Amino acid sequence: MAHGRVMIETFESQVLRGNAAGDPPVRTVPVYLPPGYDAEPTRRFPSAYVLTGFTGRGRMLLNDNPWNPALDDRMNALIARRECGEMILVMPDCFTRYGGSQYVNSSATGRYEDHLIGELVPHIDRRYRTLGAREHRGVIGKSSGGYGAMVNAMRHPDVFGAVACHSGDMEFDYCYRGDVPKALTQIQKAGGLEAWLQAFDAKRQKSSDDMMTLNIVAMSACYSPNPAAPCGIDLPADPASGAWRDEVWQRWLDQDPLRLLERHAAALRSMALVYLDCGTRDEWSLHHGARLFAQKLRALGIAHEHEEFDDGHMNVQYRYDVSLPKLARALGADLPA
Amino acid sequence: MAHGRVMIETFESQVLRGNAAGDPPVRTVPVYLPPGYDAEPTRRFPSAYVLTGFTGRGRMLLNDNPWNPALDDRMNALIARRECGEMILVMPDCFTRYGGSQYVNSSATGRYEDHLIGELVPHIDRRYRTLGAREHRGVIGKSSGGYGAMVNAMRHPDVFGAVACHSGDMEFDYCYRGDVPKALTQIQKAGGLEAWLQAFDAKRQKSSDDMMTLNIVAMSACYSPNPAAPCGIDLPADPASGAWRDEVWQRWLDQDPLRLLERHAAALRSMALVYLDCGTRDEWSLHHGARLFAQKLRALGIAHEHEEFDDGHMNVQYRYDVSLPKLARALGADLPA
Amino acid sequence: MAHGRVMIETFESQVLRGNAAGDPPVRTVPVYLPPGYDAEPTRRFPSAYVLTGFTGRGRMLLNDNPWNPALDDRMNALIARRECGEMILVMPDCFTRYGGSQYVNSSATGRYEDHLIGELVPHIDRRYRTLGAREHRGVIGKSSGGYGAMVNAMRHPDVFGAVACHSGDMEFDYCYRGDVPKALTQIQKAGGLEAWLQAFDAKRQKSSDDMMTLNIVAMSACYSPNPAAPCGIDLPADPASGAWRDEVWQRWLDQDPLRLLERHAAALRSMALVYLDCGTRDEWSLHHGARLFAQKLRALGIAHEHEEFDDGHMNVQYRYDVSLPKLARALGADLPA
Amino acid sequence: MAHGRVMIETFESQVLRGNAAGDPPVRTVPVYLPPGYDAEPTRRFPSAYVLTGFTGRGRMLLNDNPWNPALDDRMNALIARRECGEMILVMPDCFTRYGGSQYVNSSATGRYEDHLIGELVPHIDRRYRTLGAREHRGVIGKSSGGYGAMVNAMRHPDVFGAVACHSGDMEFDYCYRGDVPKALTQIQKAGGLEAWLQAFDAKRQKSSDDMMTLNIVAMSACYSPNPAAPCGIDLPADPASGAWRDEVWQRWLDQDPLRLLERHAAALRSMALVYLDCGTRDEWSLHHGARLFAQKLRALGIAHEHEEFDDGHMNVQYRYDVSLPKLARALGADLPA
């Protein structure tokens, strides 16, 4: 059977121009076109935006690995086995110098939500034969990408009609808070946030402490930006005294999907699919968040699928074999002939 | 120069009889007697209670290690070098099936604070030639023992006149909270708290996850006992739903030295020595707690010594070389002749 | 400045057809063409074969990572900075079910050396505007790819005129031997080699023990194949008794670059560049091997460059920034205009 | 039931006086006396010498741990349950600055075998009511202590009539050799052996690399001393060039129990008990050595017991619950009345 193919879009963002983090406005966005795209040159297809996790960007979904197929290889195989309908996959690049943007707007990073929703979606719809209605457009991702998928689905039901969230950031008290004092130690040792960032950039090998700290810095940049603060970022603990800052933490919690849920219940209720899963040994305890999220969905009578699997957080791309077929079905994608 | 010697006291506690955890009321308490004790058979000496950390009991302070001398060897060397005055060291056993008692009373573990203050101190004063006034009695410990030292000094200024706290549990939001969701995962996997405890007891080798979980279980037993709950213990997260329990956590915070401090300012002010230190790479972030504690002491005008050293949490017994001489001086111990 | 581009060659090997390991004869081989290739449509260029390490295949050299550029991005940057001459980079796929082939022939894996030398080189020379003489063709690689580069340069001086070896497998007594008893334990636990391989293939997450064992199995497949043995592989220790097999180990040693060197001194002496380096904290102790190799080169009066850097074995692709310019110069590649 | 008690012998060795490593000739040797010793003041008892592992000395067998009883507590419990006959346990101190002596003579450490056999055994027989014949004297140990037990039993069948070896050092090619190049790296980085030792002594916290290196240095001191070399020690690899030294390694192999066995078959055949066991996940692969040793015993028709258990190398003192009763029986120890 014919394979799909990947187009590499080079997109120059207007909204990311002059972003505070100094990241490039020109982004590389791979687009997977299913086998039928070339075979039937006038047919239109559903599309799904696949959001990578922290420290990732769209291109990395195509990274080759002998035991963990690239997204295009995976999708080709799913379609060839007739397990998944044919749809277009778009792989945005919302990477920042902090390792990511959580796919939301922030004065410290840039307007990544605006970029995704306001720029990239229309661009893709213009360039490719997509089915342009929200019923045929989905969003899916893992980890920070799962967060981005869920939050953007909540806030943009006019754009997305189905969502799948793998091991997504939720219940911030569980998944982030424990690392804050540890990140604080690293930042203090470096002599402050700016000094820490410079040292991080200069390091050839990033240690696990480096990556843990980067995560807290990045989440601060996304959830508690403050143009008046160093690097435009408020940390949840005072880097000088070490004291916890309840008011900063509250800003984080305001963006926790668990707390956003009620306000966006109607949006979620309108989805053809709300899918979430998590490994029961997730190192960031995200399985607890997923359960609590599913409990709330249940309490609100919102249809959803919640799955668990016996694994941790890393290298679980095989879960796309479960979610992509569901998403394709929800978006009305046809199985190959 | 003559060495001191160690007496092994076997003490039958009344207050620990029938304790909820089922631990033995008979305890083994080593007592170090300095060289002068035998040399001058009528002389009386200051005494210090040395509280071991989590999973420890008094006897373990005497454990031999070629690169980390036992407490008696360490004290002998300090006295021989005339760096430390001669005093009696008492090594209580407040161990429980949960790994420790934090040296406080709890319906889930037992009345360890009562045991220490009401039973052991009078017993030692009867059996040995101590100087019985609080000016000549101190308390010192590391980690959970540092917690026990600080809290018992705060609450019993009539008993203790000086305190030293190494890497003591403080700022519970930093040192414990991050492990709660992880412990929850382990407990759920085991099928609940009782099942987890049975499995733990049966394991020949305890993993790092086991010890992390035991710590959270033990702290729950000490800070949030609840006779109506399984094992008589409320966890800070609901073992069924995984949801955080603010009201349980509040009970923990009520026993955080950082929050107890103001109420007990007068007691601390009355101490001849308030000493605390912590390694700046403490794996439980206790250096942040120590700094915040010292800040509060400073704000309240309470004299104290706060030191930091470049190390982590484990194997820092060498810090006793700093604190024991200070404590001896504060308690009026004389250098050997 | 214009960027180079990557062509993806799909090559159907004749010599790999029906290989014993059951791996596909059709291989995906990316080929990097420098900016000048399109700019000057008749010009011919030197070529270098870039051999990936264990568990890798050519495509993986192009994997994206924000802090570790893909090989094409790296080469584009080197050329743009005029640090490196323009040459074609070929990225062979010599992967096997065992994780690799060491780029040599083996009855247990396949004729990968024949594939590389006899099939791929002529194919590339036919398809692209290469400079076909050995003076303009080099071979370079890291780890197992460094081994493959050095061994193929030694054995095929008619094909390659320059070689660069990063952290290459050498002094097998140091780099492999210590893992043999550990691999043995894993294989025995699984119930033998075939059972171990099946279990390995079935595992979603490969542990560090899995990868360590795979390495020993793969090296056995490459260095001590035996059609009469299970899986066609002799291990250096008897999987039944656990006893060391000197005669098998001798077969390994016969393929140690350190022992091949003398025999192939003339080939190495004919190279325009013999470059090798290694991190001084290499986890497989390969820095010792590199030093011993350089000592022998020195003793034989063979010109070479031997460098060391302060790092371990993993994520050291930045060393290509040092070696590619040297290799390009040795192969007569011109800097961009 | 009455407990046994521990006497602390302070023994001044003649043979260790002026030892090359500069270690003290005065040694602290705990002696466990079973309950019957005091109950029946004229009765004589079998004795067993319990040899601790690397980095240990006799006192450490008495270290307290809530989940791993001290040797005296363990023995008391075994006797109380009438599982083990009453015997005297002697805990020699053959520690050196290198972490141990392997209980053999070496010009680099001292005459520890002579100390044990020629000094300590007679001293104990004089001081305590032992049964002085070899039929009533055994030797037992774990890891390096298991090595010491087996080797001393082989060489001194006139002294010992039974032996038990837990996870003992055997098949040196498996248990030590893999660490030699890694230790070499550490020693070279420090600037040579003497510099490494000084740096080691000065370190408050010893890393896992430190302990791995110390092990290789210590084994070199025990197996390949050379008064003409730095520190009086030949390493199996040249610290300057990094080259393997076959002739040094041969000296190690000459002291491998697997190779000593044949020569001492008669001694082993004369033992009332030859017991050996090992965990099947031993991190130093000692289970392979134990199996090969048992195979040779079998081939030579030497009666023995070889057991395996599902565990690693550390914290397996619970195996004494299996071996001590067997050893007591072999030595003719009576169960308590």
PDB file of N, CA and C in Angstrom, chain A residues 268-301:
ATOM      1  N   LEU A 268     -16.140  21.382  26.305  1.00  0.00           N
ATOM      2  CA  LEU A 268     -15.788  19.954  26.355  1.00  0.00           C
ATOM      3  C   LEU A 268     -16.984  19.091  25.978  1.00  0.00           C
ATOM      4  N   ARG A 269     -18.154  19.531  26.430  1.00  0.00           N
ATOM      5  CA  ARG A 269     -19.365  18.769  26.113  1.00  0.00           C
ATOM      6  C   ARG A 269     -19.624  18.736  24.605  1.00  0.00           C
ATOM      7  N   SER A 270     -19.137  19.741  23.926  1.00  0.00           N
ATOM      8  CA  SER A 270     -19.375  19.825  22.476  1.00  0.00           C
ATOM      9  C   SER A 270     -18.415  18.968  21.661  1.00  0.00           C
ATOM     10  N   MET A 271     -17.409  18.404  22.327  1.00  0.00           N
ATOM     11  CA  MET A 271     -16.399  17.641  21.586  1.00  0.00           C
ATOM     12  C   MET A 271     -16.960  16.280  21.163  1.00  0.00           C
ATOM     13  N   ALA A 272     -16.591  15.866  19.980  1.00  0.00           N
ATOM     14  CA  ALA A 272     -16.940  14.511  19.537  1.00  0.00           C
ATOM     15  C   ALA A 272     -16.126  13.465  20.292  1.00  0.00           C
ATOM     16  N   LEU A 273     -14.986  13.874  20.779  1.00  0.00           N
ATOM     17  CA  LEU A 273     -14.155  12.973  21.589  1.00  0.00           C
ATOM     18  C   LEU A 273     -13.388  13.774  22.627  1.00  0.00           C
ATOM     19  N   VAL A 274     -13.510  13.338  23.888  1.00  0.00           N
ATOM     20  CA  VAL A 274     -12.586  13.807  24.930  1.00  0.00           C
ATOM     21  C   VAL A 274     -11.892  12.550  25.439  1.00  0.00           C
ATOM     22  N   TYR A 275     -10.640  12.417  25.060  1.00  0.00           N
ATOM     23  CA  TYR A 275      -9.887  11.220  25.431  1.00  0.00           C
ATOM     24  C   TYR A 275      -8.709  11.635  26.309  1.00  0.00           C
ATOM     25  N   LEU A 276      -8.504  10.918  27.403  1.00  0.00           N
ATOM     26  CA  LEU A 276      -7.264  11.150  28.156  1.00  0.00           C
ATOM     27  C   LEU A 276      -6.772   9.830  28.729  1.00  0.00           C
ATOM     28  N   ASP A 277      -5.460   9.711  28.812  1.00  0.00           N
ATOM     29  CA  ASP A 277      -4.886   8.532  29.444  1.00  0.00           C
ATOM     30  C   ASP A 277      -3.604   8.921  30.169  1.00  0.00           C
ATOM     31  N   CYS A 278      -3.097   7.989  30.945  1.00  0.00           N
ATOM     32  CA  CYS A 278      -1.845   8.230  31.658  1.00  0.00           C
ATOM     33  C   CYS A 278      -1.317   6.892  32.168  1.00  0.00           C
ATOM     34  N   GLY A 279      -0.007   6.783  32.241  1.00  0.00           N
ATOM     35  CA  GLY A 279       0.612   5.606  32.838  1.00  0.00           C
ATOM     36  C   GLY A 279       0.465   5.634  34.349  1.00  0.00           C
ATOM     37  N   THR A 280       0.222   4.494  34.947  1.00  0.00           N
ATOM     38  CA  THR A 280      -0.029   4.457  36.399  1.00  0.00           C
ATOM     39  C   THR A 280       1.250   4.568  37.216  1.00  0.00           C
ATOM     40  N   ARG A 281       2.383   4.718  36.542  1.00  0.00           N
ATOM     41  CA  ARG A 281       3.639   4.955  37.253  1.00  0.00           C
ATOM     42  C   ARG A 281       4.289   6.245  36.766  1.00  0.00           C
ATOM     43  N   ASP A 282       3.447   7.176  36.363  1.00  0.00           N
ATOM     44  CA  ASP A 282       3.972   8.437  35.839  1.00  0.00           C
ATOM     45  C   ASP A 282       4.863   9.119  36.888  1.00  0.00           C
ATOM     46  N   GLU A 283       6.073   9.449  36.486  1.00  0.00           N
ATOM     47  CA  GLU A 283       7.053  10.007  37.418  1.00  0.00           C
ATOM     48  C   GLU A 283       6.648  11.400  37.912  1.00  0.00           C
ATOM     49  N   TRP A 284       5.774  12.053  37.200  1.00  0.00           N
ATOM     50  CA  TRP A 284       5.279  13.359  37.658  1.00  0.00           C
ATOM     51  C   TRP A 284       3.869  13.233  38.243  1.00  0.00           C
ATOM     52  N   SER A 285       3.478  12.017  38.559  1.00  0.00           N
ATOM     53  CA  SER A 285       2.204  11.760  39.239  1.00  0.00           C
ATOM     54  C   SER A 285       1.003  12.225  38.423  1.00  0.00           C
ATOM     55  N   LEU A 286       1.152  12.278  37.098  1.00  0.00           N
ATOM     56  CA  LEU A 286       0.065  12.803  36.275  1.00  0.00           C
ATOM     57  C   LEU A 286      -1.129  11.866  36.205  1.00  0.00           C
ATOM     58  N   HIS A 287      -0.945  10.601  36.585  1.00  0.00           N
ATOM     59  CA  HIS A 287      -2.094   9.696  36.623  1.00  0.00           C
ATOM     60  C   HIS A 287      -3.113  10.150  37.654  1.00  0.00           C
ATOM     61  N   HIS A 288      -2.635  10.730  38.754  1.00  0.00           N
ATOM     62  CA  HIS A 288      -3.593  11.263  39.723  1.00  0.00           C
ATOM     63  C   HIS A 288      -4.400  12.401  39.109  1.00  0.00           C
ATOM     64  N   GLY A 289      -3.710  13.279  38.401  1.00  0.00           N
ATOM     65  CA  GLY A 289      -4.396  14.397  37.753  1.00  0.00           C
ATOM     66  C   GLY A 289      -5.431  13.917  36.752  1.00  0.00           C
ATOM     67  N   ALA A 290      -5.044  12.922  35.959  1.00  0.00           N
ATOM     68  CA  ALA A 290      -5.976  12.421  34.937  1.00  0.00           C
ATOM     69  C   ALA A 290      -7.224  11.819  35.597  1.00  0.00           C
ATOM     70  N   ARG A 291      -7.011  11.094  36.697  1.00  0.00           N
ATOM     71  CA  ARG A 291      -8.173  10.512  37.395  1.00  0.00           C
ATOM     72  C   ARG A 291      -9.094  11.587  37.944  1.00  0.00           C
ATOM     73  N   LEU A 292      -8.489  12.602  38.532  1.00  0.00           N
ATOM     74  CA  LEU A 292      -9.295  13.677  39.115  1.00  0.00           C
ATOM     75  C   LEU A 292     -10.035  14.431  38.010  1.00  0.00           C
ATOM     76  N   PHE A 293      -9.377  14.606  36.883  1.00  0.00           N
ATOM     77  CA  PHE A 293     -10.015  15.263  35.736  1.00  0.00           C
ATOM     78  C   PHE A 293     -11.195  14.420  35.247  1.00  0.00           C
ATOM     79  N   ALA A 294     -10.969  13.135  35.129  1.00  0.00           N
ATOM     80  CA  ALA A 294     -12.049  12.248  34.673  1.00  0.00           C
ATOM     81  C   ALA A 294     -13.207  12.236  35.677  1.00  0.00           C
ATOM     82  N   GLN A 295     -12.872  12.295  36.966  1.00  0.00           N
ATOM     83  CA  GLN A 295     -13.933  12.356  37.980  1.00  0.00           C
ATOM     84  C   GLN A 295     -14.821  13.591  37.786  1.00  0.00           C
ATOM     85  N   LYS A 296     -14.158  14.709  37.514  1.00  0.00           N
ATOM     86  CA  LYS A 296     -14.921  15.944  37.314  1.00  0.00           C
ATOM     87  C   LYS A 296     -15.768  15.866  36.053  1.00  0.00           C
ATOM     88  N   LEU A 297     -15.181  15.307  35.000  1.00  0.00           N
ATOM     89  CA  LEU A 297     -15.957  15.139  33.760  1.00  0.00           C
ATOM     90  C   LEU A 297     -17.196  14.298  34.043  1.00  0.00           C
ATOM     91  N   ARG A 298     -17.003  13.218  34.790  1.00  0.00           N
ATOM     92  CA  ARG A 298     -18.109  12.329  35.123  1.00  0.00           C
ATOM     93  C   ARG A 298     -19.170  13.089  35.919  1.00  0.00           C
ATOM     94  N   ALA A 299     -18.704  13.850  36.899  1.00  0.00           N
ATOM     95  CA  ALA A 299     -19.634  14.602  37.757  1.00  0.00           C
ATOM     96  C   ALA A 299     -20.438  15.613  36.943  1.00  0.00           C
ATOM     97  N   LEU A 300     -19.801  16.130  35.891  1.00  0.00           N
ATOM     98  CA  LEU A 300     -20.470  17.122  35.052  1.00  0.00           C
ATOM     99  C   LEU A 300     -21.237  16.468  33.905  1.00  0.00           C
ATOM    100  N   GLY A 301     -21.198  15.153  33.848  1.00  0.00           N
ATOM    101  CA  GLY A 301     -21.925  14.458  32.785  1.00  0.00           C
ATOM    102  C   GLY A 301     -21.342  14.678  31.404  1.00  0.00           C
TER     103      GLY A 301
END
